[in-house]
Coordinates of N, CA and C in Angstrom, one line a residue:
X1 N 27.6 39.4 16.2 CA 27.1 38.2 15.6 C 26.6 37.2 16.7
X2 N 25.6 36.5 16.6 CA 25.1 36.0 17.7 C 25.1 34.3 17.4
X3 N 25.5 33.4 18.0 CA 26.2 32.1 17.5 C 24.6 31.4 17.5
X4 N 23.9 31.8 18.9 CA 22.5 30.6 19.0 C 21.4 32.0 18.6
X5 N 20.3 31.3 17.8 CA 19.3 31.7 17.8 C 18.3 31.3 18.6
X6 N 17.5 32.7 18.7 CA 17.1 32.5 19.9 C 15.5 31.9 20.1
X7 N 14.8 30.5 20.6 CA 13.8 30.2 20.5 C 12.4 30.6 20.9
X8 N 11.7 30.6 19.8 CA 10.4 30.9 19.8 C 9.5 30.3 20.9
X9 N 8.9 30.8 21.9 CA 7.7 29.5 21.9 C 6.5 29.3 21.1
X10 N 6.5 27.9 21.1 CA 5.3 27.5 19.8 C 4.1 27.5 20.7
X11 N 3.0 28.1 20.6 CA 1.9 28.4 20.5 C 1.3 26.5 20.3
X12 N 0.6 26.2 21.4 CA -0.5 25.4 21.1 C -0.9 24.7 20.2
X13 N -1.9 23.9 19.7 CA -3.0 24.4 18.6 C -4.2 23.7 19.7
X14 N -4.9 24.8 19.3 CA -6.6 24.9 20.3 C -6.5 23.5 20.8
X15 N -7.3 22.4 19.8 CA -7.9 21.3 20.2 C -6.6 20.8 21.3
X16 N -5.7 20.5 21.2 CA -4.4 20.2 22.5 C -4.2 20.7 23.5
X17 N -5.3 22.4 23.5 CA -4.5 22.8 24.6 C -6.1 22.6 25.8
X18 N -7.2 22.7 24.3 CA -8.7 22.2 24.8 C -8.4 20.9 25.8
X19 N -7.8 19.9 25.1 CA -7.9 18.9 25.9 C -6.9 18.7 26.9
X20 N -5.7 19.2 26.9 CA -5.0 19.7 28.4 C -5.9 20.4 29.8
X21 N -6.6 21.3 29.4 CA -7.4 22.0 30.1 C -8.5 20.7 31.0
X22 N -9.1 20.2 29.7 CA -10.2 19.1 30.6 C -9.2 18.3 31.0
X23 N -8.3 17.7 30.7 CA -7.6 16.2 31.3 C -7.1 17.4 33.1
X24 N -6.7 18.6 32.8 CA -6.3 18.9 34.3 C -7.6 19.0 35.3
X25 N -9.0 19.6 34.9 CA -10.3 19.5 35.5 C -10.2 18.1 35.9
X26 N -10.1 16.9 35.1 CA -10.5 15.5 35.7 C -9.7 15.3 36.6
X27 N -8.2 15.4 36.0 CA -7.6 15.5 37.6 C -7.6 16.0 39.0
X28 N -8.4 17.1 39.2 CA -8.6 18.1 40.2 C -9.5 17.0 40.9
X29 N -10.5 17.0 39.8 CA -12.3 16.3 40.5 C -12.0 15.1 41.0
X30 N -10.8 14.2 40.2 CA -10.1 12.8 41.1 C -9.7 13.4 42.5
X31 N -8.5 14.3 42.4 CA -8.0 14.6 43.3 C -9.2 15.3 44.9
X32 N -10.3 15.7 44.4 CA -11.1 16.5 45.5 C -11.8 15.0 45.7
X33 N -12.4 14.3 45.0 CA -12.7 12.9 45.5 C -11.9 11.7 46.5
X34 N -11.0 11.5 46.4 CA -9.6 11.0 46.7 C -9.9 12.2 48.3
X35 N -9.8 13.3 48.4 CA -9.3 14.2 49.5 C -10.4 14.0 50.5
X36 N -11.9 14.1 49.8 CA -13.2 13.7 50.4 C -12.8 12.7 51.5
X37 N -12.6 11.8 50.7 CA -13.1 9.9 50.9 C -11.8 9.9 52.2
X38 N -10.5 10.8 52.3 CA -10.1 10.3 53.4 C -9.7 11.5 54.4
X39 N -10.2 12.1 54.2 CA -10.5 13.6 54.7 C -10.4 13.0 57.0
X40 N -11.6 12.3 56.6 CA -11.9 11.1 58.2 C -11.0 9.9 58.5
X41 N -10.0 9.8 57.6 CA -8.8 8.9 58.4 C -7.8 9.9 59.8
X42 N -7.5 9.2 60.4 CA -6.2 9.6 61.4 C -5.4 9.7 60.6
X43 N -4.3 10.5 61.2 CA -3.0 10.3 60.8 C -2.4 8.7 60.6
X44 N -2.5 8.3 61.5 CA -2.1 6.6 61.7 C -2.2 6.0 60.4
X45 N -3.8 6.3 60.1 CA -4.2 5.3 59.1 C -3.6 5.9 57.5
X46 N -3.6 7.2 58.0 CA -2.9 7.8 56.2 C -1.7 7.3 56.4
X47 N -1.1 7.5 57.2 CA 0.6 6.7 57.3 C 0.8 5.4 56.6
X48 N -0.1 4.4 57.0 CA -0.1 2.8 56.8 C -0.4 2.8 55.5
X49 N -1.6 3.9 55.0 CA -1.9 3.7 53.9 C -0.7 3.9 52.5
X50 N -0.4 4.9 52.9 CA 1.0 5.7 52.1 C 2.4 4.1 52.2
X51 N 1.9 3.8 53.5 CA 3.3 2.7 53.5 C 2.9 1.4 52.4
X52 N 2.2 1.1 53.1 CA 1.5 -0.2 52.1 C 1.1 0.2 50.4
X53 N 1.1 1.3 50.3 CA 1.0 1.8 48.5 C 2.9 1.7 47.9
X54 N 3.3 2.4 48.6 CA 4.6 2.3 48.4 C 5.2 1.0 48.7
X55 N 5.0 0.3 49.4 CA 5.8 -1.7 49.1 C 5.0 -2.0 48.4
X56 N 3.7 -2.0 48.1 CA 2.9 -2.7 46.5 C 4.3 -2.1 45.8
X57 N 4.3 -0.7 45.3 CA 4.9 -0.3 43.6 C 6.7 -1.0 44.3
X58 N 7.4 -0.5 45.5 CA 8.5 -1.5 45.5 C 8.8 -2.2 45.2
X59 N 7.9 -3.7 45.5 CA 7.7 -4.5 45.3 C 7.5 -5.3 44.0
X60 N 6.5 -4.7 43.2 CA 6.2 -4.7 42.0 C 8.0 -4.3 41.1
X61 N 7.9 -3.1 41.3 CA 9.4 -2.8 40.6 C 10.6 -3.6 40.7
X62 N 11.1 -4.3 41.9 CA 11.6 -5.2 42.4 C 11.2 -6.5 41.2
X63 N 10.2 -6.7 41.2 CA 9.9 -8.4 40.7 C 9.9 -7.8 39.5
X64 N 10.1 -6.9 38.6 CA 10.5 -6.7 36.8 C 11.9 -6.9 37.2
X65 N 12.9 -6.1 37.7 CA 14.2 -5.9 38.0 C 14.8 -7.5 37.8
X66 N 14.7 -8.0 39.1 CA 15.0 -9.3 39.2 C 14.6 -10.6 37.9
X67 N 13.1 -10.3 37.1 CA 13.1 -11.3 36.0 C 13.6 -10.6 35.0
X68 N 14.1 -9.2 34.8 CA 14.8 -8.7 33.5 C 16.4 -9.0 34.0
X69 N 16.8 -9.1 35.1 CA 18.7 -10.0 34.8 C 18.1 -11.4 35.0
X70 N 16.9 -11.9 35.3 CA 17.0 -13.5 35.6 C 17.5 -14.3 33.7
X71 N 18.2 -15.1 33.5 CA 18.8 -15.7 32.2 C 17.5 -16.9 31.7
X72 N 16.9 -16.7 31.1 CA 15.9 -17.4 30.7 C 16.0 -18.0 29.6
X73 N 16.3 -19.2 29.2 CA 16.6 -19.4 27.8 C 15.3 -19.2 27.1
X74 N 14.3 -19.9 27.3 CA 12.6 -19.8 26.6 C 12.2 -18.4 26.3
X75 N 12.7 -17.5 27.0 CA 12.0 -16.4 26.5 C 13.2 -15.1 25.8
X76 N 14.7 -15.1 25.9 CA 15.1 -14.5 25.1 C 15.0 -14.6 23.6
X77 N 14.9 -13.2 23.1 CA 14.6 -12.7 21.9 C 16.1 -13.2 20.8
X78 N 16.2 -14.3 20.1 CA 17.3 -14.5 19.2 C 17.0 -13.4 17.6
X79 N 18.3 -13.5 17.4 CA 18.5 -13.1 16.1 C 18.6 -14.6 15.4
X80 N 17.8 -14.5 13.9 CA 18.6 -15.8 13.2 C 18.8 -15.7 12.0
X81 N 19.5 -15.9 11.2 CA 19.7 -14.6 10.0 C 18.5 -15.7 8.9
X82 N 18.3 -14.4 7.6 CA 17.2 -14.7 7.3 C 17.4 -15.5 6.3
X83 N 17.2 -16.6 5.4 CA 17.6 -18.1 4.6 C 16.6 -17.4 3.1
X84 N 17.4 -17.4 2.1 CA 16.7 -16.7 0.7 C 16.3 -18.1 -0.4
X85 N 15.6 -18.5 -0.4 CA 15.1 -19.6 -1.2 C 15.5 -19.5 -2.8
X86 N 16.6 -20.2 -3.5 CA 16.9 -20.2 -4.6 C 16.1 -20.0 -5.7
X87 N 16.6 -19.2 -6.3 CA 15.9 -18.5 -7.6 C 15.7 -19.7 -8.7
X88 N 13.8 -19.7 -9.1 CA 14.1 -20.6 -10.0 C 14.2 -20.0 -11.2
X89 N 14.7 -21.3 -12.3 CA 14.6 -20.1 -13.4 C 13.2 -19.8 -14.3
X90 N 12.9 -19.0 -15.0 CA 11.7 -18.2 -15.7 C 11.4 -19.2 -17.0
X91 N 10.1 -19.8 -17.1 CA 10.3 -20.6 -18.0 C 9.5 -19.5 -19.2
X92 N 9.6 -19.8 -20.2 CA 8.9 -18.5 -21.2 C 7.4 -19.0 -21.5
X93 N 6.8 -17.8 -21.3 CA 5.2 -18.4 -21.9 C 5.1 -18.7 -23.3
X94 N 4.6 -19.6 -23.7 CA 4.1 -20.2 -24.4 C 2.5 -19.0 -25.6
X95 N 2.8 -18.3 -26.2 CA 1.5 -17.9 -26.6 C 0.6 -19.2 -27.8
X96 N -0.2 -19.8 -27.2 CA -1.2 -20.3 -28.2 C -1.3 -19.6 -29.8
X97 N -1.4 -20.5 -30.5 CA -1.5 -19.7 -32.2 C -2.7 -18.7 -32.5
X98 N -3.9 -19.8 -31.6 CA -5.7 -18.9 -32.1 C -5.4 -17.6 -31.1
X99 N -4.5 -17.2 -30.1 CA -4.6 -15.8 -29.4 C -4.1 -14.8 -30.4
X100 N -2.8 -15.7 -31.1 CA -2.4 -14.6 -31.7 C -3.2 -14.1 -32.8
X101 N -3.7 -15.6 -33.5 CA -5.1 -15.3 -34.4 C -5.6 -14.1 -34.1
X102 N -6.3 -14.2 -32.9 CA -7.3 -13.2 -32.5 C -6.8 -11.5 -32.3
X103 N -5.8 -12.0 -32.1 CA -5.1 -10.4 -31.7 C -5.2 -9.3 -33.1
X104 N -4.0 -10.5 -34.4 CA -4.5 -10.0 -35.8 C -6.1 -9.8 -36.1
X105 N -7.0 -10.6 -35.6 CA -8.2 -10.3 -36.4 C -9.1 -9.1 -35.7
X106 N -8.4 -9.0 -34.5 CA -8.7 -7.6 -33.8 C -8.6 -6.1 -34.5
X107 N -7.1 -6.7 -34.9 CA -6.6 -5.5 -35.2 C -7.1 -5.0 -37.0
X108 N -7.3 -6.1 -37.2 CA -8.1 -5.9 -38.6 C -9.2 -4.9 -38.6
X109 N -10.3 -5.5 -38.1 CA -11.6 -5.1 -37.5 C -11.2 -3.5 -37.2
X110 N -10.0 -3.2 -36.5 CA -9.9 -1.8 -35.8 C -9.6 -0.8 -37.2
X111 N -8.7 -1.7 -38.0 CA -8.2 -1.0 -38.9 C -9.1 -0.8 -40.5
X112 N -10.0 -1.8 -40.3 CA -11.5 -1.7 -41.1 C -12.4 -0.7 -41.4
X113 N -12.4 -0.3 -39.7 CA -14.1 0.2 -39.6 C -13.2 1.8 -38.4
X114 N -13.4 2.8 -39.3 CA -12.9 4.1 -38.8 C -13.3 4.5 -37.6
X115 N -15.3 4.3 -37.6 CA -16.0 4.8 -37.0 C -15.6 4.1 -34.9
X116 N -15.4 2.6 -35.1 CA -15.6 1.5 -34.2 C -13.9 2.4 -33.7
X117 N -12.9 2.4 -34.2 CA -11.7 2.1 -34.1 C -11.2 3.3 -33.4
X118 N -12.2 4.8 -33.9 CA -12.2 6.2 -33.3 C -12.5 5.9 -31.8
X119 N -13.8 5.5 -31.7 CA -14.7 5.2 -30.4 C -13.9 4.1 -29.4
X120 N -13.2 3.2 -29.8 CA -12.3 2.7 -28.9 C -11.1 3.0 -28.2
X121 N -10.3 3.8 -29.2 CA -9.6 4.5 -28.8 C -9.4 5.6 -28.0
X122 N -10.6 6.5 -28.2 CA -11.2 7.1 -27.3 C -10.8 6.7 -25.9
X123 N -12.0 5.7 -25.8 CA -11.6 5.1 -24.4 C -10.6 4.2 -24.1
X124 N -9.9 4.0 -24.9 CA -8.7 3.0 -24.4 C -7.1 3.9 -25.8
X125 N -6.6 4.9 -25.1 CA -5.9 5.5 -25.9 C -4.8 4.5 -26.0
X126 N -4.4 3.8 -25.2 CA -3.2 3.5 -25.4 C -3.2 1.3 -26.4
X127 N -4.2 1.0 -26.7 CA -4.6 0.0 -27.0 C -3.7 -0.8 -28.7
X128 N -3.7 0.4 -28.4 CA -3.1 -0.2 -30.0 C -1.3 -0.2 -29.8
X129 N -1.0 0.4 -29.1 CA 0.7 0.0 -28.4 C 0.4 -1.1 -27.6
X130 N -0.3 -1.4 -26.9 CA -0.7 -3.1 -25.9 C -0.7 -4.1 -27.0
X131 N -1.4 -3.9 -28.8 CA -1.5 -4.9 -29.5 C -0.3 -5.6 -30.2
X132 N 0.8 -4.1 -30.4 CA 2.0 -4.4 -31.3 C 3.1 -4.7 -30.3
X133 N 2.6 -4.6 -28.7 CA 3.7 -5.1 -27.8 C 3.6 -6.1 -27.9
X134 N 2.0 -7.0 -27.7 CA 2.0 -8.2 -27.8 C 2.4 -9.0 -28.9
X135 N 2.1 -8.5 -29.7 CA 2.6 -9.4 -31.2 C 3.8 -9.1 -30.9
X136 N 4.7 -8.4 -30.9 CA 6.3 -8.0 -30.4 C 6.9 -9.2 -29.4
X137 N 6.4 -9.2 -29.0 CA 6.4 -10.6 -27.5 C 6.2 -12.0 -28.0
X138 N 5.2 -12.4 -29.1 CA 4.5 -13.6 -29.5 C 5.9 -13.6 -30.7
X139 N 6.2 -12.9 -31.6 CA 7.3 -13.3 -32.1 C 8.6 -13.6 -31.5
X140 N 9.3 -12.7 -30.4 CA 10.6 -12.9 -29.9 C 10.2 -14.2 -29.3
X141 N 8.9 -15.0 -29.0 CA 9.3 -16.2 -28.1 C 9.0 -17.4 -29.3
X142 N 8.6 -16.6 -30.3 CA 8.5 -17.8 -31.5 C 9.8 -18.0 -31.9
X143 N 11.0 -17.3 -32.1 CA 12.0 -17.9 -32.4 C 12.9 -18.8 -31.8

């Protein structure tokens, strides 16, 4: 019985391994550019150069170091906990009488005319549960 199984390697996919391929060409063509350009320095002058690249990034690294322990009040990040604005309460809508008018004389008209009432429903299947929800609603807030 074997406790670890044993891993696969995963295979690429083209376009990733496409663009690994060019990102290492660009690198090359920096790097033979870069080799060109100081190909004609002395030793002396590649030394100074390498020194003075190296105290730039020191240096640089150095001055995050130093302002990430420096204690800054203005720029630490606080926590402040978050304040929930009191719930008001829900006042009930009000339905006007001529809406509800309208709703009944809608529903008349639907229940009238076969032809009108087929063709609406059609496109709006669920219209006639929207009408008796509302009338459902317009009474529980009438009492």
């Amino acid at each position: 019985m074997k406790l670890f199984k044993r891993k696969k390697d995963k295979e690429l996919y083209p376009f990733i391994s496409r663009f690994l391929i060019r990102l290492n060409q660009k690198l090359l063509t920096c790097a033979n550019y870069l080799q060109q350009r100081t190909n004609n320095f002395s030793r002396r002058k590649r030394i100074l150069l390498l020194f003075v690249i190296c105290l730039v990034f020191v240096t640089e690294s150095a001055v995050v170091v130093v302002k990430s322990l420096q204690r800054d009040d203005s720029v630490l990040i606080t926590v402040a906990p978050i304040r929930l604005i009191a719930p008001t309460p829900r006042s009930h809508t009000f339905f006007p009488g001529n809406e509800y008018k309208r709703i009944e004389q809608f529903k008349q008209l639907l229940n009238s005319n076969k032809n009108f009432r087929d063709s609406i429903l059609a496109a709006r299947p669920y219209l006639m549960d929207t009408l008796n929800y509302l009338q459902k609603i317009y009474k529980q807030h009438e009492k």
